Amino acid sequence: MKPDWDKLMEEFNSSPTQLVADVDCTTDGKPLCDANGVKGYPTIKYGDPSDLQDYQGGRDYDALKTFAEENLKPVCSPSNIDLCDDDKRKEIEGFMALSAEDLDAKIADEEKKLEEAEQSFKDEVQKLQDTYQKLSTDKDEKIAAVKAAGLGLMKSVKVAKAKDTKDEL
């Protein structure tokens, strides 16, 4: 993917409104990556710098270029309110009317919901993992019991009997 990404960066390097860049999250870019929820590599983010979204599309040059041409453009935001529909404009104006403290409180409430969703997900995945582990252990114990009951020996006897029958003919 790196050669295709480098080619895309070169293609968009002179764009006044479209930024295609990379950040090394293992060195100097780590704080930026942490602040934007980058957990695995490579991760592609796009959109308003204060509200980056995860890219889920193809990773080859053609897919990346098509996405960039269609989606990397000025979008509705507080700095581009003229691009907003009436509902989004009203929502932005409502947030703009809040004091810094009230806005911080609303942001904290919504971020708490995200954290709770993430924690709930992790808890449920752990339950699934525990169930999987128990099922796997149970299966292994049943297999061991069947083998201990003489399955292998029974199969050997069957083969020996078939050979004896064949030798008699």
Tab-separated table of N, CA, C and O in Angstrom, residues 33-108:
chain	number	residue	atom	x	y	z
A	33	CYS	N	-1.507	10.508	16.603
A	33	CYS	CA	-2.227	9.248	16.376
A	33	CYS	C	-3.085	8.886	17.582
A	33	CYS	O	-4.242	8.479	17.434
A	34	ASP	N	-2.527	9.024	18.770
A	34	ASP	CA	-3.288	8.733	19.990
A	34	ASP	C	-4.515	9.636	20.097
A	34	ASP	O	-5.604	9.177	20.439
A	35	ALA	N	-4.349	10.911	19.785
A	35	ALA	CA	-5.454	11.870	19.880
A	35	ALA	C	-6.569	11.574	18.880
A	35	ALA	O	-7.717	11.975	19.086
A	36	ASN	N	-6.228	10.850	17.804
A	36	ASN	CA	-7.218	10.559	16.765
A	36	ASN	C	-7.650	9.098	16.737
A	36	ASN	O	-8.248	8.641	15.769
A	37	GLY	N	-7.345	8.371	17.800
A	37	GLY	CA	-7.844	7.008	17.936
A	37	GLY	C	-7.222	5.988	17.011
A	37	GLY	O	-7.844	4.984	16.704
A	38	VAL	N	-5.995	6.224	16.578
A	38	VAL	CA	-5.317	5.250	15.717
A	38	VAL	C	-4.794	4.135	16.608
A	38	VAL	O	-4.004	4.371	17.514
A	39	LYS	N	-5.277	2.910	16.322
A	39	LYS	CA	-4.895	1.765	17.151
A	39	LYS	C	-4.112	0.725	16.368
A	39	LYS	O	-3.425	-0.096	16.944
A	40	GLY	N	-4.233	0.703	15.059
A	40	GLY	CA	-3.529	-0.259	14.226
A	40	GLY	C	-2.961	0.433	13.006
A	40	GLY	O	-3.344	1.561	12.694
A	41	TYR	N	-2.047	-0.230	12.342
A	41	TYR	CA	-1.367	0.376	11.197
A	41	TYR	C	-1.455	-0.544	9.993
A	41	TYR	O	-1.313	-1.749	10.162
A	42	PRO	N	-1.647	-0.076	8.807
A	42	PRO	CA	-1.911	1.337	8.512
A	42	PRO	C	-3.378	1.696	8.745
A	42	PRO	O	-4.262	0.875	8.526
A	43	THR	N	-3.604	2.890	9.226
A	43	THR	CA	-4.948	3.426	9.428
A	43	THR	C	-5.084	4.647	8.543
A	43	THR	O	-4.177	5.479	8.491
A	44	ILE	N	-6.206	4.756	7.865
A	44	ILE	CA	-6.458	5.922	7.020
A	44	ILE	C	-7.624	6.682	7.622
A	44	ILE	O	-8.677	6.112	7.895
A	45	LYS	N	-7.423	7.979	7.831
A	45	LYS	CA	-8.456	8.865	8.362
A	45	LYS	C	-8.702	9.965	7.339
A	45	LYS	O	-7.824	10.323	6.564
A	46	TYR	N	-9.914	10.517	7.368
A	46	TYR	CA	-10.236	11.607	6.452
A	46	TYR	C	-11.291	12.500	7.083
A	46	TYR	O	-11.939	12.137	8.051
A	47	GLY	N	-11.453	13.677	6.506
A	47	GLY	CA	-12.514	14.586	6.936
A	47	GLY	C	-11.996	15.813	7.648
A	47	GLY	O	-10.825	16.174	7.548
A	48	ASP	N	-12.888	16.438	8.386
A	48	ASP	CA	-12.564	17.631	9.157
A	48	ASP	C	-11.458	17.269	10.153
A	48	ASP	O	-11.594	16.295	10.896
A	49	PRO	N	-10.369	18.029	10.192
A	49	PRO	CA	-9.267	17.689	11.100
A	49	PRO	C	-9.675	17.553	12.569
A	49	PRO	O	-9.040	16.831	13.319
A	50	SER	N	-10.751	18.217	12.962
A	50	SER	CA	-11.189	18.105	14.353
A	50	SER	C	-12.163	16.951	14.558
A	50	SER	O	-12.598	16.691	15.681
A	51	ASP	N	-12.516	16.250	13.484
A	51	ASP	CA	-13.461	15.127	13.582
A	51	ASP	C	-13.145	14.106	12.489
A	51	ASP	O	-13.976	13.810	11.644
A	52	LEU	N	-11.943	13.561	12.528
A	52	LEU	CA	-11.527	12.618	11.495
A	52	LEU	C	-12.320	11.321	11.564
A	52	LEU	O	-12.639	10.829	12.636
A	53	GLN	N	-12.618	10.773	10.382
A	53	GLN	CA	-13.386	9.543	10.263
A	53	GLN	C	-12.478	8.428	9.737
A	53	GLN	O	-11.492	8.681	9.053
A	54	ASP	N	-12.849	7.184	10.028
A	54	ASP	CA	-12.095	6.034	9.539
A	54	ASP	C	-12.458	5.736	8.091
A	54	ASP	O	-13.636	5.667	7.745
A	55	TYR	N	-11.453	5.544	7.269
A	55	TYR	CA	-11.645	5.142	5.873
A	55	TYR	C	-11.785	3.630	5.836
A	55	TYR	O	-10.986	2.908	6.426
A	56	GLN	N	-12.804	3.143	5.121
A	56	GLN	CA	-13.059	1.712	5.068
A	56	GLN	C	-12.942	1.130	3.661
A	56	GLN	O	-13.275	-0.031	3.450
A	57	GLY	N	-12.502	1.913	2.705
A	57	GLY	CA	-12.492	1.462	1.314
A	57	GLY	C	-11.267	0.666	0.925
A	57	GLY	O	-10.472	0.235	1.760
A	58	GLY	N	-11.117	0.508	-0.384
A	58	GLY	CA	-10.005	-0.246	-0.948
A	58	GLY	C	-8.668	0.412	-0.672
A	58	GLY	O	-8.595	1.626	-0.446
A	59	ARG	N	-7.608	-0.385	-0.731
A	59	ARG	CA	-6.278	0.118	-0.396
A	59	ARG	C	-5.352	0.230	-1.600
A	59	ARG	O	-4.179	0.511	-1.448
A	60	ASP	N	-5.883	0.028	-2.799
A	60	ASP	CA	-5.045	0.176	-3.989
A	60	ASP	C	-5.159	1.621	-4.503
A	60	ASP	O	-6.055	2.368	-4.116
A	61	TYR	N	-4.246	1.991	-5.373
A	61	TYR	CA	-4.179	3.371	-5.848
A	61	TYR	C	-5.497	3.858	-6.447
A	61	TYR	O	-5.970	4.947	-6.113
A	62	ASP	N	-6.102	3.070	-7.316
A	62	ASP	CA	-7.339	3.507	-7.978
A	62	ASP	C	-8.453	3.777	-6.976
A	62	ASP	O	-9.159	4.776	-7.078
A	63	ALA	N	-8.617	2.894	-5.996
A	63	ALA	CA	-9.663	3.077	-4.981
A	63	ALA	C	-9.373	4.312	-4.133
A	63	ALA	O	-10.276	5.109	-3.846
A	64	LEU	N	-8.118	4.477	-3.738
A	64	LEU	CA	-7.741	5.634	-2.919
A	64	LEU	C	-7.939	6.943	-3.688
A	64	LEU	O	-8.463	7.925	-3.148
A	65	LYS	N	-7.532	6.955	-4.951
A	65	LYS	CA	-7.658	8.165	-5.758
A	65	LYS	C	-9.124	8.529	-5.976
A	65	LYS	O	-9.511	9.697	-5.831
A	66	THR	N	-9.947	7.538	-6.296
A	66	THR	CA	-11.376	7.794	-6.501
A	66	THR	C	-11.989	8.355	-5.229
A	66	THR	O	-12.741	9.334	-5.265
A	67	PHE	N	-11.660	7.741	-4.091
A	67	PHE	CA	-12.196	8.228	-2.821
A	67	PHE	C	-11.745	9.666	-2.564
A	67	PHE	O	-12.549	10.518	-2.185
A	68	ALA	N	-10.476	9.943	-2.772
A	68	ALA	CA	-9.943	11.287	-2.526
A	68	ALA	C	-10.637	12.321	-3.409
A	68	ALA	O	-11.031	13.396	-2.940
A	69	GLU	N	-10.804	12.007	-4.683
A	69	GLU	CA	-11.450	12.951	-5.608
A	69	GLU	C	-12.901	13.219	-5.230
A	69	GLU	O	-13.385	14.343	-5.371
A	70	GLU	N	-13.584	12.191	-4.727
A	70	GLU	CA	-15.001	12.331	-4.412
A	70	GLU	C	-15.274	12.855	-3.009
A	70	GLU	O	-16.324	13.441	-2.762
A	71	ASN	N	-14.340	12.670	-2.086
A	71	ASN	CA	-14.636	12.965	-0.688
A	71	ASN	C	-13.736	14.004	-0.022
A	71	ASN	O	-14.124	14.547	1.008
A	72	LEU	N	-12.553	14.226	-0.553
A	72	LEU	CA	-11.666	15.203	0.084
A	72	LEU	C	-11.930	16.586	-0.498
A	72	LEU	O	-11.278	17.031	-1.426
A	73	LYS	N	-12.904	17.204	0.081
A	73	LYS	CA	-13.285	18.549	-0.348
A	73	LYS	C	-13.855	19.258	0.862
A	73	LYS	O	-14.183	18.627	1.876
A	74	PRO	N	-13.953	20.566	0.796
A	74	PRO	CA	-14.537	21.271	1.929
A	74	PRO	C	-15.939	20.722	2.232
A	74	PRO	O	-16.713	20.436	1.320
A	75	VAL	N	-16.208	20.537	3.519
A	75	VAL	CA	-17.493	19.991	3.941
A	75	VAL	C	-18.122	20.908	4.986
A	75	VAL	O	-17.467	21.792	5.539
A	76	CYS	N	-19.362	20.671	5.236
A	76	CYS	CA	-20.083	21.409	6.260
A	76	CYS	C	-19.329	21.322	7.580
A	76	CYS	O	-19.007	20.233	8.055
A	77	SER	N	-19.027	22.458	8.148
A	77	SER	CA	-18.335	22.532	9.440
A	77	SER	C	-18.464	23.967	9.940
A	77	SER	O	-18.923	24.851	9.201
A	78	PRO	N	-18.065	24.231	11.177
A	78	PRO	CA	-18.133	25.619	11.655
A	78	PRO	C	-17.354	26.599	10.777
A	78	PRO	O	-17.751	27.749	10.623
A	79	SER	N	-16.274	26.120	10.151
A	79	SER	CA	-15.497	27.021	9.296
A	79	SER	C	-16.037	27.086	7.867
A	79	SER	O	-15.616	27.935	7.086
A	80	ASN	N	-16.974	26.198	7.527
A	80	ASN	CA	-17.602	26.196	6.203
A	80	ASN	C	-19.115	26.090	6.348
A	80	ASN	O	-19.756	25.257	5.712
A	81	ILE	N	-19.683	26.960	7.167
A	81	ILE	CA	-21.115	26.856	7.478
A	81	ILE	C	-21.990	27.086	6.245
A	81	ILE	O	-23.117	26.595	6.169
A	82	ASP	N	-21.458	27.787	5.259
A	82	ASP	CA	-22.214	28.021	4.025
A	82	ASP	C	-22.453	26.729	3.242
A	82	ASP	O	-23.336	26.678	2.381
A	83	LEU	N	-21.700	25.662	3.555
A	83	LEU	CA	-21.881	24.381	2.882
A	83	LEU	C	-22.895	23.477	3.592
A	83	LEU	O	-23.166	22.371	3.132
A	84	CYS	N	-23.465	23.965	4.683
A	84	CYS	CA	-24.368	23.148	5.499
A	84	CYS	C	-25.817	23.307	5.069
A	84	CYS	O	-26.236	24.380	4.628
A	85	ASP	N	-26.583	22.224	5.266
A	85	ASP	CA	-28.028	22.353	5.067
A	85	ASP	C	-28.609	23.046	6.303
A	85	ASP	O	-27.913	23.280	7.297
A	86	ASP	N	-29.882	23.394	6.247
A	86	ASP	CA	-30.496	24.172	7.326
A	86	ASP	C	-30.414	23.475	8.677
A	86	ASP	O	-30.126	24.114	9.692
A	87	ASP	N	-30.672	22.169	8.706
A	87	ASP	CA	-30.641	21.435	9.974
A	87	ASP	C	-29.245	21.428	10.584
A	87	ASP	O	-29.086	21.670	11.788
A	88	LYS	N	-28.240	21.152	9.781
A	88	LYS	CA	-26.868	21.110	10.290
A	88	LYS	C	-26.404	22.509	10.695
A	88	LYS	O	-25.709	22.666	11.703
A	89	ARG	N	-26.821	23.527	9.943
A	89	ARG	CA	-26.467	24.910	10.282
A	89	ARG	C	-27.044	25.272	11.655
A	89	ARG	O	-26.351	25.843	12.493
A	90	LYS	N	-28.309	24.900	11.896
A	90	LYS	CA	-28.936	25.185	13.193
A	90	LYS	C	-28.217	24.448	14.318
A	90	LYS	O	-28.022	24.982	15.403
A	91	GLU	N	-27.834	23.206	14.039
A	91	GLU	CA	-27.118	22.430	15.053
A	91	GLU	C	-25.781	23.097	15.392
A	91	GLU	O	-25.425	23.243	16.568
A	92	ILE	N	-25.050	23.512	14.379
A	92	ILE	CA	-23.768	24.190	14.598
A	92	ILE	C	-23.976	25.494	15.342
A	92	ILE	O	-23.257	25.816	16.308
A	93	GLU	N	-24.964	26.266	14.931
A	93	GLU	CA	-25.233	27.546	15.603
A	93	GLU	C	-25.599	27.325	17.066
A	93	GLU	O	-25.210	28.105	17.938
A	94	GLY	N	-26.339	26.246	17.343
A	94	GLY	CA	-26.674	25.919	18.731
A	94	GLY	C	-25.429	25.617	19.550
A	94	GLY	O	-25.294	26.071	20.697
A	95	PHE	N	-24.515	24.871	18.975
A	95	PHE	CA	-23.265	24.567	19.681
A	95	PHE	C	-22.409	25.826	19.839
A	95	PHE	O	-21.765	26.022	20.871
A	96	MET	N	-22.399	26.674	18.808
A	96	MET	CA	-21.617	27.916	18.870
A	96	MET	C	-22.144	28.843	19.960
A	96	MET	O	-21.375	29.607	20.554
A	97	ALA	N	-23.440	28.786	20.249
A	97	ALA	CA	-24.046	29.650	21.259
A	97	ALA	C	-23.712	29.210	22.681
A	97	ALA	O	-23.867	29.984	23.628
A	98	LEU	N	-23.244	27.985	22.848
A	98	LEU	CA	-22.910	27.486	24.177
A	98	LEU	C	-21.629	28.122	24.701
A	98	LEU	O	-20.736	28.471	23.933
A	99	SER	N	-21.556	28.232	26.021
A	99	SER	CA	-20.303	28.689	26.627
A	99	SER	C	-19.265	27.585	26.462
A	99	SER	O	-19.610	26.423	26.207
A	100	ALA	N	-17.999	27.930	26.625
A	100	ALA	CA	-16.923	26.944	26.505
A	100	ALA	C	-17.126	25.822	27.519
A	100	ALA	O	-16.929	24.635	27.197
A	101	GLU	N	-17.555	26.186	28.724
A	101	GLU	CA	-17.766	25.175	29.768
A	101	GLU	C	-18.913	24.231	29.399
A	101	GLU	O	-18.812	23.011	29.576
A	102	ASP	N	-20.013	24.788	28.897
A	102	ASP	CA	-21.151	23.950	28.516
A	102	ASP	C	-20.792	23.040	27.337
A	102	ASP	O	-21.189	21.873	27.302
A	103	LEU	N	-20.044	23.580	26.391
A	103	LEU	CA	-19.622	22.775	25.253
A	103	LEU	C	-18.687	21.653	25.707
A	103	LEU	O	-18.829	20.500	25.277
A	104	ASP	N	-17.758	21.978	26.604
A	104	ASP	CA	-16.863	20.953	27.154
A	104	ASP	C	-17.660	19.860	27.860
A	104	ASP	O	-17.349	18.670	27.738
A	105	ALA	N	-18.694	20.248	28.601
A	105	ALA	CA	-19.523	19.272	29.323
A	105	ALA	C	-20.259	18.364	28.337
A	105	ALA	O	-20.329	17.144	28.534
A	106	LYS	N	-20.803	18.937	27.265
A	106	LYS	CA	-21.505	18.129	26.251
A	106	LYS	C	-20.528	17.167	25.557
A	106	LYS	O	-20.858	16.010	25.326
A	107	ILE	N	-19.353	17.674	25.235
A	107	ILE	CA	-18.339	16.826	24.605
A	107	ILE	C	-17.967	15.686	25.552
A	107	ILE	O	-17.890	14.522	25.136
A	108	ALA	N	-17.754	16.000	26.818
A	108	ALA	CA	-17.400	14.970	27.806
A	108	ALA	C	-18.502	13.926	27.922
A	108	ALA	O	-18.228	12.720	28.010
